[in-house]
mmCIF file of C-alpha atoms and ligand atoms in Angstrom:
data_model
loop_
_atom_site.group_PDB
_atom_site.id
_atom_site.type_symbol
_atom_site.label_atom_id
_atom_site.label_comp_id
_atom_site.label_asym_id
_atom_site.label_seq_id
_atom_site.Cartn_x
_atom_site.Cartn_y
_atom_site.Cartn_z
ATOM 1 C CA MET B 1 -8.774 7.641 -52.581
ATOM 2 C CA LYS B 2 -8.716 7.532 -48.643
ATOM 3 C CA ALA B 3 -11.543 9.291 -46.572
ATOM 4 C CA ILE B 4 -11.831 10.622 -43.469
ATOM 5 C CA GLU B 5 -15.241 8.835 -41.973
ATOM 6 C CA ILE B 6 -17.099 8.830 -38.869
ATOM 7 C CA ILE B 7 -18.810 5.537 -38.858
ATOM 8 C CA LYS B 8 -21.101 6.034 -35.748
ATOM 9 C CA PRO B 9 -20.719 8.621 -32.849
ATOM 10 C CA GLY B 10 -17.313 7.878 -31.225
ATOM 11 C CA GLU B 11 -15.467 5.672 -33.619
ATOM 12 C CA ILE B 12 -13.528 7.314 -36.764
ATOM 13 C CA ALA B 13 -11.630 5.185 -39.688
ATOM 14 C CA ILE B 14 -9.756 6.178 -42.762
ATOM 15 C CA VAL B 15 -11.868 4.126 -45.378
ATOM 16 C CA GLU B 16 -10.731 3.626 -49.056
ATOM 17 C CA ARG B 17 -13.541 5.539 -51.416
ATOM 18 C CA PRO B 18 -14.019 5.804 -55.684
ATOM 19 C CA ILE B 19 -13.167 9.011 -56.402
ATOM 20 C CA PRO B 20 -15.895 11.371 -57.187
ATOM 21 C CA GLU B 21 -17.081 11.749 -60.517
ATOM 22 C CA CYS B 22 -17.665 15.109 -61.771
ATOM 23 C CA LYS B 23 -21.070 16.414 -63.262
ATOM 24 C CA GLU B 24 -21.021 18.964 -66.226
ATOM 25 C CA ASN B 25 -21.955 21.671 -63.668
ATOM 26 C CA GLU B 26 -19.323 20.982 -61.422
ATOM 27 C CA VAL B 27 -15.635 20.955 -59.972
ATOM 28 C CA LEU B 28 -13.241 17.849 -59.006
ATOM 29 C CA ILE B 29 -10.868 19.278 -56.205
ATOM 30 C CA LYS B 30 -8.368 17.708 -54.812
ATOM 31 C CA VAL B 31 -8.513 18.942 -51.019
ATOM 32 C CA LYS B 32 -5.076 20.643 -50.013
ATOM 33 C CA ALA B 33 -6.153 21.413 -46.531
ATOM 34 C CA ALA B 34 -9.282 21.396 -44.071
ATOM 35 C CA GLY B 35 -9.883 23.067 -40.234
ATOM 36 C CA ILE B 36 -11.301 20.957 -37.226
ATOM 37 C CA CYS B 37 -14.343 22.940 -36.606
ATOM 38 C CA GLY B 38 -16.030 22.200 -33.102
ATOM 39 C CA SER B 39 -19.161 20.722 -34.690
ATOM 40 C CA ASP B 40 -16.963 18.320 -36.331
ATOM 41 C CA ALA B 41 -15.894 16.686 -33.609
ATOM 42 C CA HIS B 42 -19.884 17.067 -32.089
ATOM 43 C CA ILE B 43 -20.465 14.720 -34.523
ATOM 44 C CA TYR B 44 -17.835 12.748 -33.901
ATOM 45 C CA HIS B 45 -18.456 12.493 -30.369
ATOM 46 C CA GLY B 46 -22.625 12.130 -31.041
ATOM 47 C CA LYS B 47 -23.856 15.414 -29.983
ATOM 48 C CA ASN B 48 -25.188 17.395 -33.111
ATOM 49 C CA ALA B 49 -28.694 17.098 -33.517
ATOM 50 C CA PHE B 50 -28.480 18.159 -37.435
ATOM 51 C CA ALA B 51 -25.919 14.912 -38.200
ATOM 52 C CA THR B 52 -26.670 11.787 -39.929
ATOM 53 C CA TYR B 53 -23.985 8.302 -40.128
ATOM 54 C CA PRO B 54 -21.784 7.531 -41.152
ATOM 55 C CA ARG B 55 -20.307 10.863 -42.661
ATOM 56 C CA VAL B 56 -17.219 12.165 -44.099
ATOM 57 C CA VAL B 57 -16.897 15.283 -42.027
ATOM 58 C CA GLY B 58 -15.042 18.886 -42.985
ATOM 59 C CA HIS B 59 -16.584 22.284 -43.610
ATOM 60 C CA GLU B 60 -13.327 24.001 -43.644
ATOM 61 C CA PHE B 61 -11.447 23.155 -46.873
ATOM 62 C CA ALA B 62 -9.689 24.172 -49.582
ATOM 63 C CA GLY B 63 -7.838 22.391 -52.225
ATOM 64 C CA GLU B 64 -7.228 22.760 -56.260
ATOM 65 C CA ILE B 65 -9.186 21.967 -59.110
ATOM 66 C CA VAL B 66 -8.306 19.010 -60.884
ATOM 67 C CA LYS B 67 -11.424 18.455 -63.466
ATOM 68 C CA VAL B 68 -14.087 21.132 -64.372
ATOM 69 C CA GLY B 69 -17.332 19.823 -65.532
ATOM 70 C CA SER B 70 -18.699 20.993 -69.417
ATOM 71 C CA GLN B 71 -20.696 23.349 -68.480
ATOM 72 C CA VAL B 72 -18.385 25.470 -65.859
ATOM 73 C CA LYS B 73 -16.699 28.504 -67.178
ATOM 74 C CA ASN B 74 -15.681 30.353 -64.466
ATOM 75 C CA LEU B 75 -13.701 28.334 -63.383
ATOM 76 C CA GLN B 76 -10.120 26.180 -64.377
ATOM 77 C CA VAL B 77 -7.808 22.930 -63.400
ATOM 78 C CA GLY B 78 -4.976 24.546 -61.669
ATOM 79 C CA ASP B 79 -7.288 27.122 -59.718
ATOM 80 C CA GLY B 80 -7.220 27.099 -55.685
ATOM 81 C CA VAL B 81 -10.716 27.405 -54.553
ATOM 82 C CA ALA B 82 -12.139 27.407 -50.886
ATOM 83 C CA VAL B 83 -15.795 25.904 -51.169
ATOM 84 C CA ASP B 84 -18.891 27.383 -49.381
ATOM 85 C CA PRO B 85 -20.464 24.037 -47.537
ATOM 86 C CA VAL B 86 -24.023 25.503 -47.813
ATOM 87 C CA SER B 87 -26.524 24.421 -50.552
ATOM 88 C CA SER B 88 -30.180 24.933 -50.829
ATOM 89 C CA CYS B 89 -33.290 23.943 -52.813
ATOM 90 C CA GLY B 90 -33.482 27.664 -53.802
ATOM 91 C CA HIS B 91 -37.507 28.120 -53.913
ATOM 92 C CA CYS B 92 -38.716 27.613 -50.224
ATOM 93 C CA TYR B 93 -39.878 31.385 -48.366
ATOM 94 C CA ALA B 94 -36.103 31.680 -47.231
ATOM 95 C CA CYS B 95 -34.697 31.209 -50.503
ATOM 96 C CA ARG B 96 -37.311 33.042 -51.836
ATOM 97 C CA ILE B 97 -36.322 36.027 -49.931
ATOM 98 C CA GLY B 98 -32.455 35.830 -50.044
ATOM 99 C CA ARG B 99 -31.853 33.751 -47.030
ATOM 100 C CA HIS B 100 -30.932 30.040 -48.259
ATOM 101 C CA ASN B 101 -28.377 29.437 -45.773
ATOM 102 C CA VAL B 102 -32.086 28.741 -43.216
ATOM 103 C CA CYS B 103 -33.436 26.958 -46.640
ATOM 104 C CA LYS B 104 -36.162 24.544 -45.188
ATOM 105 C CA SER B 105 -34.324 21.812 -47.011
ATOM 106 C CA LEU B 106 -30.976 23.082 -46.133
ATOM 107 C CA SER B 107 -27.747 20.627 -47.260
ATOM 108 C CA VAL B 108 -24.278 21.409 -45.564
ATOM 109 C CA ILE B 109 -21.455 19.613 -46.727
ATOM 110 C CA GLY B 110 -19.866 17.449 -44.008
ATOM 111 C CA VAL B 111 -22.694 17.636 -42.027
ATOM 112 C CA HIS B 112 -25.932 16.180 -44.447
ATOM 113 C CA ARG B 113 -23.500 15.273 -47.087
ATOM 114 C CA ASP B 114 -20.355 14.105 -47.610
ATOM 115 C CA GLY B 115 -17.529 16.815 -46.822
ATOM 116 C CA GLY B 116 -14.051 17.402 -47.323
ATOM 117 C CA TYR B 117 -11.922 15.470 -44.806
ATOM 118 C CA ARG B 118 -10.481 13.160 -47.949
ATOM 119 C CA GLU B 119 -8.857 13.479 -50.648
ATOM 120 C CA TYR B 120 -11.361 14.535 -53.234
ATOM 121 C CA VAL B 121 -14.260 16.408 -53.282
ATOM 122 C CA ALA B 122 -16.882 17.234 -56.301
ATOM 123 C CA VAL B 123 -18.822 20.173 -55.751
ATOM 124 C CA ASP B 124 -21.384 22.400 -57.656
ATOM 125 C CA ALA B 125 -18.814 25.219 -59.329
ATOM 126 C CA GLY B 126 -21.092 28.047 -57.977
ATOM 127 C CA SER B 127 -19.963 26.657 -54.359
ATOM 128 C CA ALA B 128 -16.046 26.538 -55.329
ATOM 129 C CA HIS B 129 -14.951 30.505 -54.685
ATOM 130 C CA LYS B 130 -11.453 30.977 -56.003
ATOM 131 C CA LEU B 131 -8.347 31.829 -54.203
ATOM 132 C CA PRO B 132 -6.052 34.836 -54.050
ATOM 133 C CA LYS B 133 -2.463 33.792 -54.758
ATOM 134 C CA ASN B 134 -1.003 34.832 -52.219
ATOM 135 C CA ILE B 135 -2.207 32.626 -48.868
ATOM 136 C CA SER B 136 -1.271 29.067 -47.719
ATOM 137 C CA TRP B 137 -3.874 25.879 -48.310
ATOM 138 C CA GLU B 138 -3.939 26.069 -44.108
ATOM 139 C CA ILE B 139 -4.906 29.510 -44.363
ATOM 140 C CA ALA B 140 -7.781 29.210 -46.826
ATOM 141 C CA ALA B 141 -8.914 26.340 -45.013
ATOM 142 C CA MET B 142 -10.245 29.292 -42.859
ATOM 143 C CA ILE B 143 -12.125 31.068 -44.595
ATOM 144 C CA GLU B 144 -15.453 29.136 -43.735
ATOM 145 C CA PRO B 145 -15.059 29.895 -39.806
ATOM 146 C CA TYR B 146 -14.567 34.003 -41.099
ATOM 147 C CA THR B 147 -18.075 33.482 -42.737
ATOM 148 C CA ILE B 148 -19.839 33.134 -39.941
ATOM 149 C CA ALA B 149 -18.406 36.238 -38.491
ATOM 150 C CA ALA B 150 -19.427 37.730 -41.659
ATOM 151 C CA GLN B 151 -22.943 36.728 -41.326
ATOM 152 C CA VAL B 152 -22.833 37.410 -37.147
ATOM 153 C CA MET B 153 -22.098 41.086 -38.505
ATOM 154 C CA ASP B 154 -24.678 41.096 -41.081
ATOM 155 C CA ARG B 155 -27.191 40.047 -39.239
ATOM 156 C CA GLY B 156 -25.844 42.005 -35.861
ATOM 157 C CA ARG B 157 -26.005 45.714 -38.261
ATOM 158 C CA LEU B 158 -22.342 46.125 -36.778
ATOM 159 C CA THR B 159 -21.323 49.640 -36.734
ATOM 160 C CA ALA B 160 -18.520 51.433 -35.168
ATOM 161 C CA ASP B 161 -20.654 53.486 -32.844
ATOM 162 C CA ASP B 162 -21.433 50.085 -30.938
ATOM 163 C CA THR B 163 -20.385 48.822 -27.957
ATOM 164 C CA VAL B 164 -19.790 44.733 -28.411
ATOM 165 C CA LEU B 165 -19.360 41.918 -25.870
ATOM 166 C CA ILE B 166 -18.442 38.649 -27.183
ATOM 167 C CA CYS B 167 -19.013 35.763 -25.092
ATOM 168 C CA GLY B 168 -16.311 32.779 -25.960
ATOM 169 C CA ALA B 169 -13.024 33.575 -26.509
ATOM 170 C CA GLY B 170 -12.731 29.782 -28.563
ATOM 171 C CA PRO B 171 -12.056 30.208 -32.314
ATOM 172 C CA ILE B 172 -15.551 31.794 -33.443
ATOM 173 C CA GLY B 173 -15.148 34.530 -30.844
ATOM 174 C CA LEU B 174 -11.563 35.139 -31.523
ATOM 175 C CA ILE B 175 -12.464 35.428 -35.379
ATOM 176 C CA LEU B 176 -15.318 37.574 -34.043
ATOM 177 C CA LEU B 177 -13.165 39.840 -32.188
ATOM 178 C CA GLN B 178 -11.241 40.702 -35.170
ATOM 179 C CA ALA B 179 -13.804 40.839 -37.458
ATOM 180 C CA VAL B 180 -15.293 43.750 -35.284
ATOM 181 C CA LYS B 181 -12.439 45.844 -34.603
ATOM 182 C CA MET B 182 -12.106 46.189 -38.395
ATOM 183 C CA THR B 183 -15.461 48.680 -37.810
ATOM 184 C CA GLY B 184 -13.753 50.571 -34.964
ATOM 185 C CA ALA B 185 -16.551 49.437 -32.570
ATOM 186 C CA ARG B 186 -15.299 49.071 -28.816
ATOM 187 C CA VAL B 187 -15.341 45.589 -27.884
ATOM 188 C CA ALA B 188 -14.817 43.603 -25.000
ATOM 189 C CA ILE B 189 -14.616 39.552 -25.025
ATOM 190 C CA MET B 190 -15.583 37.216 -21.517
ATOM 191 C CA ASP B 191 -13.981 33.417 -20.960
ATOM 192 C CA ILE B 192 -13.343 31.684 -18.724
ATOM 193 C CA ILE B 193 -9.826 30.235 -20.126
ATOM 194 C CA ASP B 194 -7.019 33.026 -19.419
ATOM 195 C CA THR B 195 -4.570 31.588 -22.614
ATOM 196 C CA ARG B 196 -7.782 32.096 -24.409
ATOM 197 C CA LEU B 197 -8.359 35.712 -23.017
ATOM 198 C CA ASN B 198 -4.585 36.694 -23.624
ATOM 199 C CA MET B 199 -4.839 35.441 -27.238
ATOM 200 C CA ALA B 200 -7.876 38.459 -27.651
ATOM 201 C CA LYS B 201 -5.404 41.023 -25.770
ATOM 202 C CA GLU B 202 -3.235 40.219 -28.142
ATOM 203 C CA MET B 203 -5.686 41.075 -30.877
ATOM 204 C CA ALA B 204 -6.414 43.863 -29.191
ATOM 205 C CA ALA B 205 -9.818 43.400 -27.208
ATOM 206 C CA ASP B 206 -10.879 46.613 -25.646
ATOM 207 C CA LEU B 207 -11.546 44.922 -21.856
ATOM 208 C CA VAL B 208 -10.799 40.598 -21.520
ATOM 209 C CA ILE B 209 -12.806 39.231 -18.762
ATOM 210 C CA ASN B 210 -12.562 36.186 -17.280
ATOM 211 C CA SER B 211 -16.322 35.698 -15.842
ATOM 212 C CA LYS B 212 -14.382 32.896 -12.950
ATOM 213 C CA THR B 213 -12.335 35.149 -11.111
ATOM 214 C CA SER B 214 -14.455 38.471 -11.696
ATOM 215 C CA ASP B 215 -18.238 39.450 -12.249
ATOM 216 C CA MET B 216 -19.161 40.178 -16.093
ATOM 217 C CA ILE B 217 -22.314 42.140 -14.988
ATOM 218 C CA THR B 218 -20.344 44.671 -13.131
ATOM 219 C CA GLU B 219 -17.423 45.081 -15.754
ATOM 220 C CA MET B 220 -19.832 45.367 -18.524
ATOM 221 C CA MET B 221 -21.428 48.157 -16.306
ATOM 222 C CA ALA B 222 -18.112 49.841 -16.174
ATOM 223 C CA PHE B 223 -16.950 49.449 -19.801
ATOM 224 C CA THR B 224 -20.251 50.653 -20.724
ATOM 225 C CA ASN B 225 -20.723 53.635 -18.353
ATOM 226 C CA ASN B 226 -23.955 51.939 -16.801
ATOM 227 C CA GLU B 227 -25.462 51.765 -20.511
ATOM 228 C CA GLY B 228 -24.988 48.387 -21.392
ATOM 229 C CA ALA B 229 -23.864 46.479 -24.525
ATOM 230 C CA SER B 230 -25.628 47.532 -27.645
ATOM 231 C CA LEU B 231 -24.758 44.362 -29.831
ATOM 232 C CA ILE B 232 -23.806 41.032 -28.041
ATOM 233 C CA LEU B 233 -22.438 37.929 -29.848
ATOM 234 C CA GLU B 234 -23.096 34.926 -27.711
ATOM 235 C CA ALA B 235 -20.092 32.298 -28.685
ATOM 236 C CA THR B 236 -20.193 30.414 -25.186
ATOM 237 C CA GLY B 237 -22.748 27.882 -26.318
ATOM 238 C CA ASN B 238 -24.218 28.107 -22.436
ATOM 239 C CA ILE B 239 -27.728 28.930 -21.691
ATOM 240 C CA ASN B 240 -26.581 30.721 -18.577
ATOM 241 C CA VAL B 241 -24.558 33.113 -20.087
ATOM 242 C CA LEU B 242 -27.305 34.085 -22.517
ATOM 243 C CA GLU B 243 -29.774 34.452 -20.054
ATOM 244 C CA THR B 244 -27.419 36.695 -18.152
ATOM 245 C CA CYS B 245 -26.431 38.805 -21.131
ATOM 246 C CA ILE B 246 -30.133 39.429 -22.081
ATOM 247 C CA GLN B 247 -31.144 40.113 -18.826
ATOM 248 C CA LYS B 248 -28.506 42.259 -17.304
ATOM 249 C CA ILE B 249 -25.972 43.112 -20.014
ATOM 250 C CA ALA B 250 -27.667 43.863 -22.732
ATOM 251 C CA ALA B 251 -28.788 48.088 -23.312
ATOM 252 C CA PRO B 252 -31.714 49.077 -23.777
ATOM 253 C CA ALA B 253 -32.792 49.100 -28.055
ATOM 254 C CA GLY B 254 -29.344 46.800 -27.890
ATOM 255 C CA ARG B 255 -29.089 43.377 -30.226
ATOM 256 C CA VAL B 256 -28.100 39.735 -28.866
ATOM 257 C CA VAL B 257 -26.958 37.398 -31.613
ATOM 258 C CA VAL B 258 -27.250 33.894 -31.037
ATOM 259 C CA LEU B 259 -24.648 31.196 -31.979
ATOM 260 C CA GLY B 260 -25.314 28.483 -29.879
ATOM 261 C CA PHE B 261 -27.096 25.964 -31.251
ATOM 262 C CA SER B 262 -27.717 23.606 -27.803
ATOM 263 C CA THR B 263 -31.366 22.342 -26.892
ATOM 264 C CA GLU B 264 -31.489 22.969 -23.297
ATOM 265 C CA LEU B 265 -34.081 25.464 -22.308
ATOM 266 C CA VAL B 266 -33.347 29.166 -22.164
ATOM 267 C CA LYS B 267 -35.643 31.160 -19.247
ATOM 268 C CA ILE B 268 -36.395 34.700 -19.657
ATOM 269 C CA PRO B 269 -39.410 37.010 -18.312
ATOM 270 C CA GLN B 270 -40.924 37.998 -21.707
ATOM 271 C CA VAL B 271 -40.588 41.661 -19.776
ATOM 272 C CA ALA B 272 -36.865 41.443 -19.974
ATOM 273 C CA ILE B 273 -36.970 41.825 -24.101
ATOM 274 C CA MET B 274 -40.132 43.899 -24.180
ATOM 275 C CA SER B 275 -39.031 46.064 -21.869
ATOM 276 C CA LYS B 276 -36.218 47.079 -23.749
ATOM 277 C CA GLU B 277 -37.279 46.291 -27.384
ATOM 278 C CA LEU B 278 -34.034 43.625 -27.517
ATOM 279 C CA GLU B 279 -33.860 42.192 -30.417
ATOM 280 C CA ILE B 280 -32.497 38.271 -30.565
ATOM 281 C CA ILE B 281 -30.562 37.808 -33.388
ATOM 282 C CA GLY B 282 -30.310 34.056 -34.889
ATOM 283 C CA THR B 283 -26.973 33.543 -36.882
ATOM 284 C CA ARG B 284 -26.656 30.276 -38.905
ATOM 285 C CA LEU B 285 -23.439 29.476 -41.428
ATOM 286 C CA ASN B 286 -23.410 32.170 -44.000
ATOM 287 C CA ASN B 287 -25.233 33.807 -46.556
ATOM 288 C CA ASN B 288 -23.031 34.178 -49.971
ATOM 289 C CA LYS B 289 -20.391 35.380 -47.767
ATOM 290 C CA PHE B 290 -17.374 33.997 -49.290
ATOM 291 C CA PRO B 291 -16.088 36.934 -51.698
ATOM 292 C CA GLN B 292 -16.588 39.438 -48.972
ATOM 293 C CA VAL B 293 -14.629 37.170 -46.611
ATOM 294 C CA ILE B 294 -11.880 36.156 -49.727
ATOM 295 C CA GLU B 295 -11.384 40.178 -50.219
ATOM 296 C CA TRP B 296 -10.510 40.747 -46.382
ATOM 297 C CA PHE B 297 -7.831 37.435 -46.495
ATOM 298 C CA ALA B 298 -6.140 39.144 -49.905
ATOM 299 C CA LYS B 299 -5.996 42.460 -48.433
ATOM 300 C CA GLY B 300 -4.889 41.280 -44.992
ATOM 301 C CA LEU B 301 -7.846 42.590 -43.333
ATOM 302 C CA VAL B 302 -8.053 39.657 -40.644
ATOM 303 C CA GLN B 303 -4.960 37.409 -39.061
ATOM 304 C CA PRO B 304 -5.852 33.928 -39.322
ATOM 305 C CA GLU B 305 -2.530 32.713 -38.937
ATOM 306 C CA LYS B 306 -3.240 34.035 -35.155
ATOM 307 C CA ILE B 307 -5.946 31.359 -34.820
ATOM 308 C CA LEU B 308 -4.384 28.654 -36.460
ATOM 309 C CA THR B 309 -2.373 26.793 -33.753
ATOM 310 C CA HIS B 310 -2.085 23.644 -34.636
ATOM 311 C CA THR B 311 -1.440 21.261 -38.301
ATOM 312 C CA PHE B 312 -1.750 17.512 -38.509
ATOM 313 C CA LYS B 313 -1.288 15.135 -41.374
ATOM 314 C CA PHE B 314 -5.153 13.993 -42.206
ATOM 315 C CA GLU B 315 -3.506 10.737 -41.363
ATOM 316 C CA GLU B 316 -3.540 11.407 -37.754
ATOM 317 C CA VAL B 317 -7.106 13.008 -37.620
ATOM 318 C CA GLU B 318 -8.093 10.910 -34.032
ATOM 319 C CA LYS B 319 -5.126 11.958 -32.802
ATOM 320 C CA ALA B 320 -5.971 15.789 -33.885
ATOM 321 C CA PHE B 321 -9.444 15.304 -32.997
ATOM 322 C CA ASP B 322 -8.221 13.902 -28.919
ATOM 323 C CA PHE B 323 -5.730 16.774 -29.116
ATOM 324 C CA MET B 324 -8.442 19.218 -29.222
ATOM 325 C CA ASP B 325 -10.177 18.005 -26.859
ATOM 326 C CA LYS B 326 -7.936 17.421 -24.071
ATOM 327 C CA ASN B 327 -6.013 20.765 -24.613
ATOM 328 C CA PRO B 328 -8.628 23.673 -24.527
ATOM 329 C CA ALA B 329 -6.395 26.149 -22.950
ATOM 330 C CA ASP B 330 -3.184 25.810 -25.308
ATOM 331 C CA VAL B 331 -5.805 24.938 -28.595
ATOM 332 C CA CYS B 332 -7.590 27.334 -30.971
ATOM 333 C CA LYS B 333 -7.647 26.498 -34.492
ATOM 334 C CA ILE B 334 -6.195 22.638 -35.779
ATOM 335 C CA GLY B 335 -6.295 22.287 -39.397
ATOM 336 C CA LEU B 336 -5.544 19.324 -41.396
ATOM 337 C CA THR B 337 -3.352 18.289 -44.267
ATOM 338 C CA PHE B 338 -3.600 16.128 -46.856
HETATM 339 N N1 NAD G 401 -24.469 29.688 -35.752
HETATM 340 C C1 NAD G 401 -23.469 29.228 -36.402
HETATM 341 O O1 NAD G 401 -23.290 29.831 -37.796
HETATM 342 C C2 NAD G 401 -22.122 28.992 -35.866
HETATM 343 C C3 NAD G 401 -21.006 28.523 -36.556
HETATM 344 C C4 NAD G 401 -19.813 28.387 -36.055
HETATM 345 C C5 NAD G 401 -19.987 27.626 -34.603
HETATM 346 N N2 NAD G 401 -21.074 28.055 -33.788
HETATM 347 C C6 NAD G 401 -21.373 27.933 -32.158
HETATM 348 O O2 NAD G 401 -20.599 29.406 -31.517
HETATM 349 C C7 NAD G 401 -20.158 28.729 -30.578
HETATM 350 C C8 NAD G 401 -18.652 28.979 -30.225
HETATM 351 O O3 NAD G 401 -17.550 28.296 -31.687
HETATM 352 P P1 NAD G 401 -15.970 27.639 -31.321
HETATM 353 O O4 NAD G 401 -15.598 26.915 -32.473
HETATM 354 O O5 NAD G 401 -14.970 28.847 -30.684
HETATM 355 O O6 NAD G 401 -16.372 26.793 -29.558
HETATM 356 P P2 NAD G 401 -15.464 26.762 -28.321
HETATM 357 O O7 NAD G 401 -16.039 25.981 -27.891
HETATM 358 O O8 NAD G 401 -14.100 26.283 -28.851
HETATM 359 O O9 NAD G 401 -15.491 28.194 -27.837
HETATM 360 C C9 NAD G 401 -16.484 28.297 -26.879
HETATM 361 C C10 NAD G 401 -15.645 29.052 -25.566
HETATM 362 O O10 NAD G 401 -16.605 29.509 -24.488
HETATM 363 C C11 NAD G 401 -16.044 29.575 -23.413
HETATM 364 N N3 NAD G 401 -17.077 29.235 -22.412
HETATM 365 C C12 NAD G 401 -17.810 27.909 -22.474
HETATM 366 N N4 NAD G 401 -18.899 28.397 -21.463
HETATM 367 C C13 NAD G 401 -18.696 28.837 -20.902
HETATM 368 C C14 NAD G 401 -19.031 30.003 -19.376
HETATM 369 N N5 NAD G 401 -20.261 29.605 -19.156
HETATM 370 N N6 NAD G 401 -18.702 30.994 -19.220
HETATM 371 C C15 NAD G 401 -17.851 31.957 -20.183
HETATM 372 N N7 NAD G 401 -17.138 31.363 -21.004
HETATM 373 C C16 NAD G 401 -17.427 29.663 -21.466
HETATM 374 C C17 NAD G 401 -15.165 28.026 -23.613
HETATM 375 O O11 NAD G 401 -14.273 28.199 -22.442
HETATM 376 C C18 NAD G 401 -14.345 28.879 -25.165
HETATM 377 O O12 NAD G 401 -13.810 28.704 -25.000
HETATM 378 C C19 NAD G 401 -20.286 27.589 -30.430
HETATM 379 O O13 NAD G 401 -21.823 27.603 -29.644
HETATM 380 C C20 NAD G 401 -20.595 27.070 -31.957
HETATM 381 O O14 NAD G 401 -21.502 25.655 -31.841
HETATM 382 C C21 NAD G 401 -21.997 28.537 -34.681
HETATM 383 ZN ZN1 ZN G 402 -17.470 25.423 -38.583
HETATM 384 ZN ZN1 ZN G 403 -35.045 26.585 -50.383
#
């Protein structure tokens, strides 16, 4: 079979690999489509602190089961599935309290072990989630990024009464927007790229802010009657944005959910957190959110087709990465077909 391998930072190749064996508790999947995530690009460019090389990347993917292990009960050959990339040890502190996505020995497909950018993948049957009948492979590959939003909603304890600010209108920011809109909360979104903000407008954002051309703090104070945002979702990954949000935009008793994983130091006076009793909340991947998101997709509660802007054949992966780097204003999510 063919596999897309990042040999070392900056070097990508399509290589020949044996089809993986399917153990008794596993299913063998013929991959049909995969999404390109910013973190795949970061691994390609050598900018992901968690990755090791050589690596077959890809943690957003879907395909058809072609073999089931002897112990697998709930899945059959021919089933379409999306794969939860998170695996955990089951006995560390985080696992014991039901937070396996931050397991001490966390292993993510496509980051710590080989991922979905190959023709066949064997995964634990518990990680394969059966798809509804009515969705295409490219759309099914987008279930994983929506699980990020489900996790953020959970971590941020989003309610309809919140006034939300989403920082960043990249694929994740726009997916967060769709998820927040589902609850009916009022939501503003900021970025520096107008085409992305226009997409946000089309997805019914209540306010869009281009922070290059207008003052985010003034706009947010007007939007919130000077109260500040009760819930901020930081999805630019930029530490200056995070500093501004914590110090100037969060409402007293507000929550700030941090998605980015920059290793740069954030400078915030303690008193900014203490005086308003702010909650600064981390979020990572997803904690068993696939069933919930598959229901969103099946019921048409979210619009993944608005996020998926381009599709390439997997043989064109290098071109796809390059296109993504050079066209941030036009590209939101790129899908690869197999
Ligand atoms: N915690 C998790 O589990 C998780 C999962 C997926 C992605 N992420 C992170 O979420 C963030 C968003 O992901 P994405 O794929 O949408 O990334 P992206 O890079 O495509 O989008 C980021 C957006 O933020 C905007 N931006 C950057 N700096 C800005 C600034 N100073 N002011 C205003 N706008 C700015 C960019 O124009 C872009 O539209 C990234 O930091 C990513 O690493 C976290
Ligand atoms: Zn991702
Ligand atoms: Zn664990």
